[in-house]
Tab-separated table of C-alpha atoms in Angstrom:
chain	number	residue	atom	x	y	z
N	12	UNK	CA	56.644	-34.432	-24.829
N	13	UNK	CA	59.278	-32.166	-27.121
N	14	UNK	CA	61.611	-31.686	-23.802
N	15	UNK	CA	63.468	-33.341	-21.102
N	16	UNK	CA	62.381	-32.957	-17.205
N	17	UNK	CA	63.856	-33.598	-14.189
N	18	UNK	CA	62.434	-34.704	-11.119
N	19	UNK	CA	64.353	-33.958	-7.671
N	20	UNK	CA	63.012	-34.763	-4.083
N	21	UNK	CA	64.384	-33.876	-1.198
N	22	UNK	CA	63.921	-35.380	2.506
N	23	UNK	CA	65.586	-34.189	5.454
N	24	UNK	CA	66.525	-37.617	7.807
N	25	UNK	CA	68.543	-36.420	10.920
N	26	UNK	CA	71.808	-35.023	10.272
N	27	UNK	CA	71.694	-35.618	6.104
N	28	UNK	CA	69.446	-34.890	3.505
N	29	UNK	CA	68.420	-37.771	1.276
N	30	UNK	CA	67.488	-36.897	-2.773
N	31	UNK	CA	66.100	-39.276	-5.391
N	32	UNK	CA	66.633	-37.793	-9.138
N	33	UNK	CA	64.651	-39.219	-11.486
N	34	UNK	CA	65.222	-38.294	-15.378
N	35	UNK	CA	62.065	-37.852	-17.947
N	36	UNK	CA	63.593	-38.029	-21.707
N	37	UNK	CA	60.893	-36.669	-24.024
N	38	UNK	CA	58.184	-37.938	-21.797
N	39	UNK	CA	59.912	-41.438	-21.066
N	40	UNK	CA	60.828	-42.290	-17.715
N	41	UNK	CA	64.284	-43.180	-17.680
N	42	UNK	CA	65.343	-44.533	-14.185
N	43	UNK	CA	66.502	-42.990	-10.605
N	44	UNK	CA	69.660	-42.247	-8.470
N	45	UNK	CA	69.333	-41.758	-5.181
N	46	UNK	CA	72.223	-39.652	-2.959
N	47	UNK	CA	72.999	-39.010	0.779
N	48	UNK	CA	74.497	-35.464	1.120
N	49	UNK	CA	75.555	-34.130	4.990
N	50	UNK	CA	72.700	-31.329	6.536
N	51	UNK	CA	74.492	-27.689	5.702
N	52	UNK	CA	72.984	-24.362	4.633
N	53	UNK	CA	71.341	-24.130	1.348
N	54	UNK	CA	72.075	-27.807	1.330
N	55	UNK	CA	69.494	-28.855	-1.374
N	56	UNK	CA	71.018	-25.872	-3.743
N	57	UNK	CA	74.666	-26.479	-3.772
N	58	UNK	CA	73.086	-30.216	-4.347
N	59	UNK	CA	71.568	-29.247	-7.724
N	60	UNK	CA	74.915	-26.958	-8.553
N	61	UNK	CA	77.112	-29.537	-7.498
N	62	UNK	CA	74.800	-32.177	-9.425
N	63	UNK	CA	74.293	-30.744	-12.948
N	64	UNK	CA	78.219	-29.674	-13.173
N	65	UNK	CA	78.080	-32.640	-14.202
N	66	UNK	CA	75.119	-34.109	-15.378
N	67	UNK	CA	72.906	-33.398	-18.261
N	68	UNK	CA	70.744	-30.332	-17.714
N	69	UNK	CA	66.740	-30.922	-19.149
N	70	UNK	CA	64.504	-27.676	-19.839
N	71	UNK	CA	62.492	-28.533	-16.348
N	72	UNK	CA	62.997	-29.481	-13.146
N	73	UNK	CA	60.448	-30.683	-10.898
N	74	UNK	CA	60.575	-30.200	-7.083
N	75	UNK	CA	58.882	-31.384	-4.348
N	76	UNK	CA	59.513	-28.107	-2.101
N	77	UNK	CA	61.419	-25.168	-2.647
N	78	UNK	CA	65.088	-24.697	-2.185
N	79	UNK	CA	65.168	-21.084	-1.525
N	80	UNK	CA	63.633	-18.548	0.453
N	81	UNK	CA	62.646	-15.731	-1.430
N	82	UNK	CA	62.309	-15.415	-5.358
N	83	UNK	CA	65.806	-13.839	-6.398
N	84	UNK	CA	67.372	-16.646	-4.997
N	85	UNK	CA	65.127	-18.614	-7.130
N	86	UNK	CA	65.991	-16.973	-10.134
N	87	UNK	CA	69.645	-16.867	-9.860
N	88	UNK	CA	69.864	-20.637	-9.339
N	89	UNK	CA	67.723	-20.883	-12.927
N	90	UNK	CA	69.825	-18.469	-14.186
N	91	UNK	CA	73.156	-20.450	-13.216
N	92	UNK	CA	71.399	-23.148	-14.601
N	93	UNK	CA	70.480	-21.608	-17.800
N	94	UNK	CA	74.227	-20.050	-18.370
N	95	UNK	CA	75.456	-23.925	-18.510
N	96	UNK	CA	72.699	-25.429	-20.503
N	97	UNK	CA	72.955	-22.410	-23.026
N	98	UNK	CA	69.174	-21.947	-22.897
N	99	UNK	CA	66.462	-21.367	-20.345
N	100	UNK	CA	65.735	-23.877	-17.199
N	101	UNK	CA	62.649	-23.758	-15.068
N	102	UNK	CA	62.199	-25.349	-11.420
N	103	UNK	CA	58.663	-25.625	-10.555
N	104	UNK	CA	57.117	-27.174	-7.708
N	105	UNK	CA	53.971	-29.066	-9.690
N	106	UNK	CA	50.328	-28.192	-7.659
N	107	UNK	CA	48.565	-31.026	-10.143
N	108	UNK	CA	48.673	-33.714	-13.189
N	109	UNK	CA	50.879	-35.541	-14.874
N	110	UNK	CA	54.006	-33.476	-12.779
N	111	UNK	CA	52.687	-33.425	-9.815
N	112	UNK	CA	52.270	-37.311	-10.263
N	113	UNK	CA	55.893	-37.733	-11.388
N	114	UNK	CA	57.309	-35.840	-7.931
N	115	UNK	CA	54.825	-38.275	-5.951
N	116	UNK	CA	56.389	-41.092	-7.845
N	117	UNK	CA	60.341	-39.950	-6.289
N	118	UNK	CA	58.551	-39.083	-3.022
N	119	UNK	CA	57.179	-42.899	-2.562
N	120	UNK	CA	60.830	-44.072	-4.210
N	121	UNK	CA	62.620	-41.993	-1.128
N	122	UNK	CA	59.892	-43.587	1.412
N	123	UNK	CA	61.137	-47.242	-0.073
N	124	UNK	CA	64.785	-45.968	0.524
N	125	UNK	CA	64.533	-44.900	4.102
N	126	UNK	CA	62.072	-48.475	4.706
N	127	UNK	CA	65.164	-50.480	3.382
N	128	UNK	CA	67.517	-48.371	5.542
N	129	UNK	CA	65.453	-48.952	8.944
N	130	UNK	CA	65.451	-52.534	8.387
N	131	UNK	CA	69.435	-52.741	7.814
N	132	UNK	CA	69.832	-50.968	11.142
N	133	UNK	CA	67.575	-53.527	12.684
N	134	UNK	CA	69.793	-56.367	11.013
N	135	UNK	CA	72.925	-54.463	12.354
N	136	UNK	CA	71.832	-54.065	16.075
N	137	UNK	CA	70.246	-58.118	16.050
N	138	UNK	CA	73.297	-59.235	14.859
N	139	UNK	CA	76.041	-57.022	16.684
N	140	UNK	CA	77.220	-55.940	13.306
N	141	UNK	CA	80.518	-53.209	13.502
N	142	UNK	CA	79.006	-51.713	10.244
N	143	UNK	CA	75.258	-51.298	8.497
N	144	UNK	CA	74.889	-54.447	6.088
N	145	UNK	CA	74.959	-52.699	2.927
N	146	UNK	CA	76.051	-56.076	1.054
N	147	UNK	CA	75.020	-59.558	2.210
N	148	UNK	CA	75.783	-62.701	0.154
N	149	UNK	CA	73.776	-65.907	1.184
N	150	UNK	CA	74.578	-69.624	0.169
N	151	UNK	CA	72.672	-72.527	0.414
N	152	UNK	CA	73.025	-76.680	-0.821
N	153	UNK	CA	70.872	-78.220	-2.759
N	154	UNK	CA	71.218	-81.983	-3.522
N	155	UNK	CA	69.877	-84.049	-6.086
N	156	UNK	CA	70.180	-87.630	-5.422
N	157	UNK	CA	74.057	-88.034	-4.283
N	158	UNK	CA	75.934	-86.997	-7.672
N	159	UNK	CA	74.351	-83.883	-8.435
N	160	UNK	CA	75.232	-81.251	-5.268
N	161	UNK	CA	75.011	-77.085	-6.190
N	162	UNK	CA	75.197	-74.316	-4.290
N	163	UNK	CA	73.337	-71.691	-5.012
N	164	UNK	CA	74.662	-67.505	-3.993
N	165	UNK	CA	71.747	-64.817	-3.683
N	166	UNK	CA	72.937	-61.320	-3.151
N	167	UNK	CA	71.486	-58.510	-1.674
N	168	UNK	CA	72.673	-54.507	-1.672
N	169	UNK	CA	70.928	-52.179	0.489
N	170	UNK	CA	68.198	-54.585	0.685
N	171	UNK	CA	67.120	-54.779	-2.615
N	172	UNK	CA	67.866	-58.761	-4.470
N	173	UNK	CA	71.454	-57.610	-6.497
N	174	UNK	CA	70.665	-60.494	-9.480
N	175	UNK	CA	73.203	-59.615	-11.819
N	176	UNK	CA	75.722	-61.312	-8.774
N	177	UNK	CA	73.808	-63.869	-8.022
N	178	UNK	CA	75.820	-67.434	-8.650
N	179	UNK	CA	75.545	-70.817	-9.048
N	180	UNK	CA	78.412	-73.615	-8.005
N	181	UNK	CA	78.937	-77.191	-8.627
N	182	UNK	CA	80.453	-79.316	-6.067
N	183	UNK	CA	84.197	-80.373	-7.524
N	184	UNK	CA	86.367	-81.439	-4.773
N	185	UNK	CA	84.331	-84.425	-3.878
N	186	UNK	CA	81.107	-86.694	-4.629
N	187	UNK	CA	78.606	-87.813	-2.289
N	188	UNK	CA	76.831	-85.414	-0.086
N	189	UNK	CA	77.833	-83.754	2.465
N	190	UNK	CA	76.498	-80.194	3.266
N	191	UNK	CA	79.034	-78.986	5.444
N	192	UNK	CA	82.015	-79.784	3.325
N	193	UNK	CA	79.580	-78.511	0.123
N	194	UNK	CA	79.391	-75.369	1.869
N	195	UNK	CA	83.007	-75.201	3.077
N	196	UNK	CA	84.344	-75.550	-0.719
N	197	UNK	CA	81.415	-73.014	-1.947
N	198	UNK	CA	82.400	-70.277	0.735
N	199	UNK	CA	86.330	-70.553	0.340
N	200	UNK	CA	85.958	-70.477	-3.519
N	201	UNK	CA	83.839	-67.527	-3.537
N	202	UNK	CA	86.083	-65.550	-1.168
N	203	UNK	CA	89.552	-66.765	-2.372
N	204	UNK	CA	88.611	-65.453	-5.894
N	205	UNK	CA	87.478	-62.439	-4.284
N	206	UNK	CA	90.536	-61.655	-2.506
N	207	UNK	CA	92.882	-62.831	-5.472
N	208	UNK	CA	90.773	-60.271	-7.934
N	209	UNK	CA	90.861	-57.867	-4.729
N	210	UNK	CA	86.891	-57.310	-4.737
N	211	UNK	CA	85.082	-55.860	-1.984
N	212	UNK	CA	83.994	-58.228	0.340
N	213	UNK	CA	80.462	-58.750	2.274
N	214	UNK	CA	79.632	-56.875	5.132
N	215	UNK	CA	77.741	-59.875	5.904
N	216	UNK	CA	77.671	-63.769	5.015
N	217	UNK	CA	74.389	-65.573	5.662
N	218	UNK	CA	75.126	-69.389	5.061
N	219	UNK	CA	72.163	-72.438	5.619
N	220	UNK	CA	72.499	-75.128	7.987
N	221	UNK	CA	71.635	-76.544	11.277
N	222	UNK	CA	73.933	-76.811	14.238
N	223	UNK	CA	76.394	-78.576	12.607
């Protein structure tokens, strides 16, 4: 296409309203952001003011329901719009094709969301947890014969695998194996650098082992 869209959904979950933006680039799908805004009036319009203050604005914008009530208000939020791209901005609401596909395609992104968000609440109640998981770091040992003991780190953020923090360690303070001091040396290393570089920690630390 010779223009840039937008595509904004909207989902009402309690007491906030959830959004997943998705950007279209000349008819290339760029990527998402998702948001978490508190429940207020006109909520989903001071969203998109607040929003493209700072954020590039595209020709279109695709919605999945309207955000006003009656078609003034709808036109001065284009025209607000308009005044800060320096040309004109349309919000539609797509009825068919290829749009109507692309605000389906945020809608089943949002479902994923609030999936990924039910289960952390689950992992928070099972586990007593004083806040929602939103970061989890898990180790486990894996041996070799006796000289060649790793650990490997798999991280997680909002539920979703985090691989660009994943890690790998090789056992240094001692030889032999030994799981429980492996994992002892892997955990304090990890956190001690974390605390010296004053990174956020964990909300929760998931390590392998039996009783021991």
């Amino acid at each position: 296409r010779r223009y840039d869209q937008d595509v904004m959904v909207f989902r009402q979950v309690g007491e906030k309203v959830l959004a997943v933006q998705m950007g279209v680039r000349k008819g290339v799908l760029l990527g998402k952001k998702e948001f978490s805004v508190d429940l207020q009036p006109q909520v989903e319009q001071e969203f998109l003011k607040a929003y493209y203050t700072s954020n590039q604005i595209p020709r279109e914008i695709l919605l999945n329901k309207p955000c006003w009530t009656d078609p003034s208000e709808k036109a001065a939020l284009e025209e607000f719009l308009a005044q800060r791209r320096l040309a004109p901005v349309s919000l539609t609401i797509p009825k068919r094709a290829d749009k109507l596909a692309l605000v389906k395609l945020a809608e089943k992104n949002l479902e994923s969301s609030l999936e990924a968000d039910s289960a952390l609440v689950d992992l928070q109640n099972n586990l007593n947890l004083p806040t929602l998981p939103h970061v989890i770091e898990c180790f486990d040992i894996s041996n070799l014969g006796t000289e060649h003991v790793v650990s490997g780190m798999v991280a997680f953020r909002d539920a979703k695998p985090d691989k660009k923090n994943y890690r790998k360690f090789k056992i240094k303070t001692f030889l032999g194996q030994d799981d429980f001091a492996s994992m002892k040396e892997v955990v304090t290393r990890r956190y001690k650098r974390q605390l010296e570089e004053k990174n956020p920690l964990p909300d929760l630390v998931v390590i392998d082992g039996g009783p021991g």
